GROMACS .gro file of C-alpha atoms in nm:
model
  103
    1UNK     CA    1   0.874   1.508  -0.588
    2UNK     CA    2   0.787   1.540  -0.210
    3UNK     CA    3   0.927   1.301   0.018
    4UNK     CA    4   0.698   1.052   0.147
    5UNK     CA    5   0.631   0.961   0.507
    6UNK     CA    6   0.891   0.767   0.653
    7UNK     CA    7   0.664   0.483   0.780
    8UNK     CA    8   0.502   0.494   0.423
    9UNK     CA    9   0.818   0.448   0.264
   10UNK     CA   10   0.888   0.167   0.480
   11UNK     CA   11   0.565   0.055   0.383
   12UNK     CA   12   0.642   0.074  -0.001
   13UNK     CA   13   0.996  -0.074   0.074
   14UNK     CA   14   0.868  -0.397   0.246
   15UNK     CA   15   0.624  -0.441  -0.050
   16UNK     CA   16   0.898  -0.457  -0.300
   17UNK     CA   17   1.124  -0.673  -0.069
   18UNK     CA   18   0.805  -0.918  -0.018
   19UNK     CA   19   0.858  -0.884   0.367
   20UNK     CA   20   0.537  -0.958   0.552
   21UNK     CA   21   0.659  -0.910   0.876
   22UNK     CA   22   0.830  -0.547   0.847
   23UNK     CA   23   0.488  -0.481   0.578
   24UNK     CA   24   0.297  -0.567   0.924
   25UNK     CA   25   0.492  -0.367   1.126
   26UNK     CA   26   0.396  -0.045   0.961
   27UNK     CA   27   0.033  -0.116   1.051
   28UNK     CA   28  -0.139   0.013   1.353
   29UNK     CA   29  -0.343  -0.299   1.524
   30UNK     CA   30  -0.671  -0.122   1.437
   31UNK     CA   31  -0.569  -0.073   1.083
   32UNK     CA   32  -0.802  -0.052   0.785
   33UNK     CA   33  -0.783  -0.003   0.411
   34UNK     CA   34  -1.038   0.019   0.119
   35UNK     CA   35  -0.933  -0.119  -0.276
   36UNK     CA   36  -1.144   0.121  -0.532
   37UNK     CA   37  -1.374   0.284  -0.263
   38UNK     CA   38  -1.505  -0.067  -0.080
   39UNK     CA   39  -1.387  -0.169   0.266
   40UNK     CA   40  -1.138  -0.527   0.239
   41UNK     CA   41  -1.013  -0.690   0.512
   42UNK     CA   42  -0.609  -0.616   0.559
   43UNK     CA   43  -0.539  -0.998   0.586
   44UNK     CA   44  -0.717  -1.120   0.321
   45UNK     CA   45  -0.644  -0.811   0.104
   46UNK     CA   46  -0.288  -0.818   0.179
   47UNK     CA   47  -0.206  -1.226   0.154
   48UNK     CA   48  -0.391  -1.229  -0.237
   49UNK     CA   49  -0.306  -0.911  -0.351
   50UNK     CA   50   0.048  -0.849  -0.234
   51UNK     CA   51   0.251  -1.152  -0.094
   52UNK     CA   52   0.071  -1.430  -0.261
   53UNK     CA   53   0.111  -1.269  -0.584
   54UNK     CA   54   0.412  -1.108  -0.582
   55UNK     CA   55   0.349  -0.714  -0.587
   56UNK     CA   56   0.574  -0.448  -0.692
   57UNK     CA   57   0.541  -0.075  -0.679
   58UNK     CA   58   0.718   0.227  -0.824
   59UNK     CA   59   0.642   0.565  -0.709
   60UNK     CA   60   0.566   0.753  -1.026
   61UNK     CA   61   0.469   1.091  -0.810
   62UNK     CA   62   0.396   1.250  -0.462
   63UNK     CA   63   0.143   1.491  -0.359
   64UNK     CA   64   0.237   1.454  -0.013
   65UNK     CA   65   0.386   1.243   0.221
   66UNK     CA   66   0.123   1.038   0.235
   67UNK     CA   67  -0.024   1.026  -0.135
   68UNK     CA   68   0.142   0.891  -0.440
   69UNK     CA   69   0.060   0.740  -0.724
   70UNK     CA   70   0.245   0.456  -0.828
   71UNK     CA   71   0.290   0.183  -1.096
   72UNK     CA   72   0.219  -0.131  -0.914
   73UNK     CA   73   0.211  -0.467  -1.071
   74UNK     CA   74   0.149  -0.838  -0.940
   75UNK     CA   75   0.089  -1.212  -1.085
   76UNK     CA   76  -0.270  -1.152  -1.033
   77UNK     CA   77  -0.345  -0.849  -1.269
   78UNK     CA   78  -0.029  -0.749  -1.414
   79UNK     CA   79   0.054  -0.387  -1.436
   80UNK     CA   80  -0.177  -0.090  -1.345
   81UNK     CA   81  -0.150   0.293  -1.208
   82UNK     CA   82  -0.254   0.323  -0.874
   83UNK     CA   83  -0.355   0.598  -0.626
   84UNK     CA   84  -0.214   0.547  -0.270
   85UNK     CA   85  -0.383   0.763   0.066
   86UNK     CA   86  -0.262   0.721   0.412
   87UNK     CA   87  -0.356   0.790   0.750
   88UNK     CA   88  -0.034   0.799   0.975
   89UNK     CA   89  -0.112   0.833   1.363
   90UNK     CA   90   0.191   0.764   1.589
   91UNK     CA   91   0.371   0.684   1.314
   92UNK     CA   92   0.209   0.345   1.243
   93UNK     CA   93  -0.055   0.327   0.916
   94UNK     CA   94  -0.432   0.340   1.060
   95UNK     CA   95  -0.561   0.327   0.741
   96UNK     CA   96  -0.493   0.313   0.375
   97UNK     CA   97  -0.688   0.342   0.027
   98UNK     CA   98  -0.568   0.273  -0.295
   99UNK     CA   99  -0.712   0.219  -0.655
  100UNK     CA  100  -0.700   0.289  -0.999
  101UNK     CA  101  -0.532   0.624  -1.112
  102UNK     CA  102  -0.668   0.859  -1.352
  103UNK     CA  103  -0.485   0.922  -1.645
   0.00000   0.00000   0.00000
């Protein structure tokens, strides 16, 4: 499995720990991110489908440093496979996507 992206792995690892403020810190201050191919806004986004409801992710598999697929979970909608993309510019995330995995 290919290593991920040291900022993405930071991003993963703040996920997991629920920590908002190092999750944040990953992010450029321009950052953007789509959910099943429709633009979200981060804050909104973020607060209901990560910290409010208590996300979790394992990496399942890499396809570069900046693509995995991974089975994430929350209160909201339990568990699901999902595809994670990244932009990384000056090491800081400028953009992600993520959404339902094929099989």
């Amino acid at each position: 499995m290919t290593q991920l992206d040291r900022t993405v792995q930071k991003f993963v690892d703040a996920i997991n720990a629920h920590d908002s403020d190092t999750f944040f810190e990953t992010l450029s201050e321009d950052a953007s991110m789509s959910d099943d191919g429709n633009e979200r806004n981060l804050a909104q986004w973020t607060d209901s489908e990560i910290f409010a409801t208590n996300a979790r992710m394992s990496v399942e598999s890499t396809t570069s440093p900046t693509e995995f697929v991974a089975d994430y979970s929350n209160d909201r909608w339990g568990s699901m496979r999902t595809a994670w993309r990244f932009t990384v510019r000056d090491g800081l995330i400028s953009r992600f996507e993520t959404g339902q995995a094929g099989a």
